[in-house]
Amino acid sequence: MPAHAAAFSFDIEDWFHSEFVTGPARAAHPESVVERGTSRILDLLQRTGSRATFFLLGDVVREHPRLLRRIVDEGHEVACHGVDHRPLWGLDAGTFADQLDEFRRLVERVLGRFPVTGYRAPSFSLDRTTAWALDVLRDRGYAYDSSIFPARVKLYGVPDAPVHIYRPARDDLARHDPGGALVEFPVAVGAAGPLRLPVAGGFYLRALPFSLFQLVLAAIRRRRPVALYLHPRECAPEAVRLPLRGSASFITYAGLAGVPRKLERLLQRHRSRPMGEVLAAEGHLRAR
Ligand SMILES: [Zn+2]
């Protein structure tokens, strides 16, 4: 049976944008990892003939404009991951709109245009308490979102949200509304009855046995397109390690050394296309 499309995505932020990093840790370790990690990702995509979506932070665009240029020059899709990695839980509609406007200015300053139609919230923080963000994204011209995590995990998640592409209703973002303003392309979560197993990328790629990860991913791809995510820091595993404790350390560092090799094997098996391109090819985007 032919498989559905695979769309790899990368949340382009530095190690100190993690929800577990506090100010003093950042001051003690000023080294940036975003250039090195992103360059490795781009090299790997080039080598394997894949294209992907890069959700960039405004802070990264400001500090590393060359990265944005290279991403675009090599045929990848640029999308928005906010400005400073503050989750939506700490914003309101006004401050979020300001962030989207600032992101737009930063991208236009580098590219002279704004080719962005996709958004992913820091820490998958789009849930029922922050559904107002859908209105702001619509008003700012965004066409799709990839922030609603359809499983409940420690930090985030909407456990009853669809695992497939759909249009979230404004009054309940787990419900499909054909008239909804944005398309949701959730990261890959396996579903068997009420059970949900995220294979979305990041921590799940690092912590799950790779054979199980690949089995679930292949099973999802037989039914629907898949989206996966990773971070630059996970592709530069020799970078700074912070003295985190307990679950914060596990979530941040479990299985880190194996990621570059796993990513290469995944890209060899699942040729990637940008998320916006997959959505357009599958007829999910409206003419604008
Ligand atoms: Zn992030």
Short mmCIF file of C-alpha atoms and ligand atoms in Angstrom, two decimals:
data_model
loop_
_atom_site.label_atom_id
_atom_site.label_comp_id
_atom_site.label_asym_id
_atom_site.label_seq_id
_atom_site.Cartn_x
_atom_site.Cartn_y
_atom_site.Cartn_z
CA MET A 1 0.00 0.00 0.00
CA PRO A 2 1.47 3.38 -0.91
CA ALA A 3 2.38 5.44 2.13
CA HIS A 4 1.15 8.97 2.79
CA ALA A 5 3.54 11.90 2.82
CA ALA A 6 6.15 12.54 5.52
CA ALA A 7 6.87 16.09 6.66
CA PHE A 8 9.86 16.64 8.93
CA SER A 9 9.97 19.89 10.88
CA PHE A 10 12.59 21.55 13.05
CA ASP A 11 11.93 24.02 15.87
CA ILE A 12 14.85 26.41 15.48
CA GLU A 13 15.72 27.59 18.96
CA ASP A 14 18.82 27.49 21.16
CA TRP A 15 19.40 25.17 24.11
CA PHE A 16 18.58 28.01 26.53
CA HIS A 17 15.05 28.31 25.13
CA SER A 18 14.11 24.99 26.79
CA GLU A 19 11.36 25.34 29.42
CA PHE A 20 13.77 23.94 32.02
CA VAL A 21 16.53 26.53 31.63
CA THR A 22 16.62 29.45 34.01
CA GLY A 23 18.52 32.72 33.76
CA PRO A 24 21.57 31.75 35.87
CA ALA A 25 22.19 28.58 33.82
CA ARG A 26 22.21 30.61 30.64
CA ALA A 27 24.62 33.16 32.08
CA ALA A 28 27.00 30.36 33.11
CA HIS A 29 27.00 28.74 29.62
CA PRO A 30 26.91 31.45 26.95
CA GLU A 31 27.73 29.07 24.06
CA SER A 32 25.08 28.96 21.32
CA VAL A 33 24.24 25.68 19.61
CA VAL A 34 21.62 26.80 17.11
CA GLU A 35 24.01 27.48 14.17
CA ARG A 36 25.86 24.20 14.53
CA GLY A 37 22.77 22.05 15.07
CA THR A 38 20.80 23.69 12.24
CA SER A 39 23.74 23.43 9.82
CA ARG A 40 23.93 19.71 10.51
CA ILE A 41 20.21 19.34 9.90
CA LEU A 42 20.52 21.22 6.60
CA ASP A 43 23.51 19.11 5.52
CA LEU A 44 21.59 15.93 6.29
CA LEU A 45 18.52 17.06 4.39
CA GLN A 46 20.69 17.92 1.40
CA ARG A 47 22.45 14.56 1.52
CA THR A 48 19.19 12.60 1.69
CA GLY A 49 17.33 14.70 -0.90
CA SER A 50 14.65 15.86 1.55
CA ARG A 51 13.02 19.22 2.19
CA ALA A 52 11.43 20.25 5.49
CA THR A 53 9.71 22.98 7.50
CA PHE A 54 11.72 25.19 9.86
CA PHE A 55 9.74 26.82 12.68
CA LEU A 56 12.06 29.68 13.63
CA LEU A 57 12.09 31.87 16.70
CA GLY A 58 12.25 35.61 16.04
CA ASP A 59 15.22 35.76 18.44
CA VAL A 60 17.11 33.32 16.19
CA VAL A 61 16.24 35.27 13.03
CA ARG A 62 17.62 38.43 14.68
CA GLU A 63 20.85 36.80 15.90
CA HIS A 64 21.50 34.42 12.99
CA PRO A 65 20.10 35.92 9.77
CA ARG A 66 22.44 33.75 7.67
CA LEU A 67 20.65 30.64 8.90
CA LEU A 68 17.30 31.95 7.63
CA ARG A 69 18.85 32.74 4.24
CA ARG A 70 20.37 29.29 3.93
CA ILE A 71 17.08 27.59 4.87
CA VAL A 72 15.26 29.50 2.13
CA ASP A 73 18.05 29.13 -0.47
CA GLU A 74 17.99 25.36 -0.05
CA GLY A 75 14.27 25.15 -0.78
CA HIS A 76 12.86 24.60 2.70
CA GLU A 77 9.76 26.17 4.23
CA VAL A 78 10.07 28.94 6.83
CA ALA A 79 7.43 29.00 9.58
CA CYS A 80 6.95 30.75 12.93
CA HIS A 81 7.76 29.45 16.44
CA GLY A 82 7.13 32.79 18.19
CA VAL A 83 9.78 35.32 19.15
CA ASP A 84 11.34 34.36 22.50
CA HIS A 85 9.86 30.93 23.24
CA ARG A 86 7.38 32.17 25.81
CA PRO A 87 4.48 29.67 25.69
CA LEU A 88 0.98 30.94 24.85
CA TRP A 89 -0.03 30.23 28.47
CA GLY A 90 1.85 33.38 29.51
CA LEU A 91 0.55 35.64 26.70
CA ASP A 92 -2.78 37.17 25.78
CA ALA A 93 -4.23 38.02 22.35
CA GLY A 94 -2.59 41.45 22.32
CA THR A 95 0.93 40.35 23.26
CA PHE A 96 0.70 37.37 20.91
CA ALA A 97 -0.31 39.66 18.01
CA ASP A 98 2.67 41.89 18.84
CA GLN A 99 4.95 38.83 18.73
CA LEU A 100 3.63 37.77 15.31
CA ASP A 101 4.14 41.33 14.02
CA GLU A 102 7.68 41.41 15.37
CA PHE A 103 8.43 38.01 13.81
CA ARG A 104 7.18 39.34 10.48
CA ARG A 105 9.39 42.44 10.68
CA LEU A 106 12.45 40.33 11.51
CA VAL A 107 11.88 37.95 8.58
CA GLU A 108 11.15 40.78 6.14
CA ARG A 109 14.34 42.54 7.18
CA VAL A 110 16.35 39.49 6.04
CA LEU A 111 14.34 38.23 3.06
CA GLY A 112 12.53 41.36 1.87
CA ARG A 113 9.31 39.33 1.90
CA PHE A 114 7.25 37.17 4.27
CA PRO A 115 6.63 33.67 2.88
CA VAL A 116 5.27 32.31 6.21
CA THR A 117 1.88 30.58 6.57
CA GLY A 118 2.57 28.04 9.32
CA TYR A 119 2.86 28.38 13.12
CA ARG A 120 3.91 26.13 16.00
CA ALA A 121 3.53 27.33 19.59
CA PRO A 122 6.46 26.94 22.00
CA SER A 123 5.93 23.83 24.17
CA PHE A 124 2.79 22.84 22.16
CA SER A 125 0.98 25.40 24.32
CA LEU A 126 -2.14 25.71 22.12
CA ASP A 127 -4.90 24.03 24.12
CA ARG A 128 -8.43 24.86 25.31
CA THR A 129 -7.11 27.61 27.59
CA THR A 130 -5.30 29.40 24.73
CA ALA A 131 -7.72 28.84 21.81
CA TRP A 132 -7.86 32.66 21.32
CA ALA A 133 -4.55 32.23 19.52
CA LEU A 134 -6.40 30.76 16.52
CA ASP A 135 -8.17 34.11 15.97
CA VAL A 136 -4.90 36.02 16.12
CA LEU A 137 -3.22 33.65 13.67
CA ARG A 138 -6.16 33.95 11.27
CA ASP A 139 -6.09 37.75 11.47
CA ARG A 140 -2.35 37.75 10.72
CA GLY A 141 -2.84 35.62 7.58
CA TYR A 142 -1.61 32.24 8.83
CA ALA A 143 -3.08 29.21 7.05
CA TYR A 144 -2.02 26.30 9.24
CA ASP A 145 -0.96 25.41 12.76
CA SER A 146 0.96 22.51 14.28
CA SER A 147 0.64 23.26 18.01
CA ILE A 148 -2.21 21.06 19.27
CA PHE A 149 -0.60 17.92 20.68
CA PRO A 150 -3.22 15.13 20.54
CA ALA A 151 -2.17 13.25 23.69
CA ARG A 152 -1.76 14.23 27.34
CA VAL A 153 1.85 14.26 28.48
CA LYS A 154 3.60 15.91 31.42
CA LEU A 155 3.84 19.45 30.06
CA TYR A 156 1.13 19.79 27.42
CA GLY A 157 -1.50 18.11 25.29
CA VAL A 158 -5.19 17.89 24.33
CA PRO A 159 -5.92 14.17 24.79
CA ASP A 160 -9.17 14.09 22.80
CA ALA A 161 -7.94 16.17 19.82
CA PRO A 162 -7.86 14.41 16.42
CA VAL A 163 -4.59 12.73 15.43
CA HIS A 164 -5.21 13.55 11.75
CA ILE A 165 -5.27 16.82 9.79
CA TYR A 166 -8.45 18.83 10.58
CA ARG A 167 -9.84 22.34 11.13
CA PRO A 168 -10.17 23.14 14.86
CA ALA A 169 -13.48 24.70 15.91
CA ARG A 170 -13.08 28.00 17.74
CA ASP A 171 -15.30 26.94 20.67
CA ASP A 172 -13.66 23.51 21.06
CA LEU A 173 -10.36 22.96 19.33
CA ALA A 174 -10.70 19.18 19.55
CA ARG A 175 -13.74 19.36 17.24
CA HIS A 176 -13.47 19.53 13.44
CA ASP A 177 -15.23 22.54 11.93
CA PRO A 178 -15.21 22.57 8.10
CA GLY A 179 -15.48 26.39 8.33
CA GLY A 180 -12.54 26.69 10.77
CA ALA A 181 -10.04 29.41 9.91
CA LEU A 182 -6.87 27.32 10.17
CA VAL A 183 -5.79 23.81 9.26
CA GLU A 184 -4.20 21.80 12.07
CA PHE A 185 -1.40 19.40 11.12
CA PRO A 186 -0.64 17.60 14.40
CA VAL A 187 2.72 15.90 14.98
CA ALA A 188 2.63 12.11 14.72
CA VAL A 189 0.69 10.33 17.47
CA GLY A 190 -0.36 6.70 17.12
CA ALA A 191 -3.94 5.93 18.18
CA ALA A 192 -5.47 2.56 19.08
CA GLY A 193 -8.92 3.05 20.60
CA PRO A 194 -8.49 5.42 23.54
CA LEU A 195 -4.72 4.79 23.71
CA ARG A 196 -2.34 7.36 22.29
CA LEU A 197 1.37 6.85 21.66
CA PRO A 198 3.30 9.94 20.57
CA VAL A 199 6.13 9.25 18.13
CA ALA A 200 6.14 12.94 17.30
CA GLY A 201 9.92 13.45 17.43
CA GLY A 202 12.10 15.12 20.08
CA PHE A 203 11.87 13.30 23.42
CA TYR A 204 9.80 10.46 21.92
CA LEU A 205 12.41 9.72 19.25
CA ARG A 206 15.13 9.77 21.90
CA ALA A 207 13.39 7.72 24.60
CA LEU A 208 11.34 5.06 22.73
CA PRO A 209 13.05 1.95 21.35
CA PHE A 210 13.86 2.89 17.76
CA SER A 211 12.29 -0.30 16.34
CA LEU A 212 8.98 0.51 18.08
CA PHE A 213 9.20 4.15 16.93
CA GLN A 214 9.65 3.03 13.32
CA LEU A 215 6.82 0.48 13.50
CA VAL A 216 4.33 3.05 14.81
CA LEU A 217 5.50 5.65 12.31
CA ALA A 218 5.09 3.25 9.37
CA ALA A 219 1.62 2.27 10.63
CA ILE A 220 0.56 5.93 10.84
CA ARG A 221 1.94 6.64 7.35
CA ARG A 222 -0.27 3.95 5.88
CA ARG A 223 -3.30 5.94 7.11
CA ARG A 224 -2.40 9.62 6.93
CA PRO A 225 0.49 12.07 6.38
CA VAL A 226 2.93 12.31 9.29
CA ALA A 227 4.68 15.34 10.77
CA LEU A 228 7.76 14.96 12.98
CA TYR A 229 9.77 17.54 14.93
CA LEU A 230 13.31 17.91 16.28
CA HIS A 231 15.53 20.68 17.69
CA PRO A 232 19.03 21.83 16.71
CA ARG A 233 20.33 20.99 20.20
CA GLU A 234 19.33 17.36 19.63
CA CYS A 235 21.45 17.31 16.48
CA ALA A 236 24.55 18.67 18.25
CA PRO A 237 24.64 16.26 21.21
CA GLU A 238 28.19 17.23 22.23
CA ALA A 239 26.89 20.67 23.25
CA VAL A 240 26.58 22.00 26.78
CA ARG A 241 24.92 19.84 29.44
CA LEU A 242 23.19 21.50 32.33
CA PRO A 243 23.01 20.04 35.82
CA LEU A 244 19.26 19.39 35.62
CA ARG A 245 17.56 17.00 38.04
CA GLY A 246 15.03 14.19 37.83
CA SER A 247 12.42 14.31 35.08
CA ALA A 248 13.76 17.61 33.67
CA SER A 249 17.11 15.93 33.04
CA PHE A 250 15.45 12.82 31.58
CA ILE A 251 13.17 14.80 29.24
CA THR A 252 16.05 16.99 28.09
CA TYR A 253 18.89 14.48 27.71
CA ALA A 254 17.53 10.91 27.40
CA GLY A 255 18.96 9.23 24.30
CA LEU A 256 20.57 12.41 23.03
CA ALA A 257 23.69 10.84 21.51
CA GLY A 258 21.69 8.64 19.14
CA VAL A 259 19.67 11.37 17.45
CA PRO A 260 21.86 12.30 14.43
CA ARG A 261 22.12 8.64 13.36
CA LYS A 262 18.38 8.04 13.92
CA LEU A 263 17.49 11.16 11.95
CA GLU A 264 19.65 10.05 9.05
CA ARG A 265 18.02 6.60 9.02
CA LEU A 266 14.54 8.13 9.17
CA LEU A 267 15.30 10.50 6.30
CA GLN A 268 16.63 7.62 4.22
CA ARG A 269 13.36 5.75 4.72
CA HIS A 270 10.90 8.67 4.80
CA ARG A 271 11.66 11.26 2.17
CA SER A 272 10.40 14.54 3.63
CA ARG A 273 8.48 17.43 2.09
CA PRO A 274 7.59 20.72 3.82
CA MET A 275 4.35 20.68 5.83
CA GLY A 276 2.75 23.51 3.84
CA GLU A 277 3.46 21.67 0.60
CA VAL A 278 1.93 18.44 1.93
CA LEU A 279 -1.19 20.30 3.09
CA ALA A 280 -1.56 22.00 -0.30
CA ALA A 281 -1.02 18.74 -2.21
CA GLU A 282 -3.68 17.01 -0.09
CA GLY A 283 -6.18 19.82 -0.77
CA HIS A 284 -6.33 21.17 2.80
CA LEU A 285 -5.42 24.79 2.06
CA ARG A 286 -7.94 27.26 0.69
CA ALA A 287 -7.17 29.61 -2.17
CA ARG A 288 -6.13 32.94 -0.68
ZN ZN B 1 10.35 25.14 20.93
#
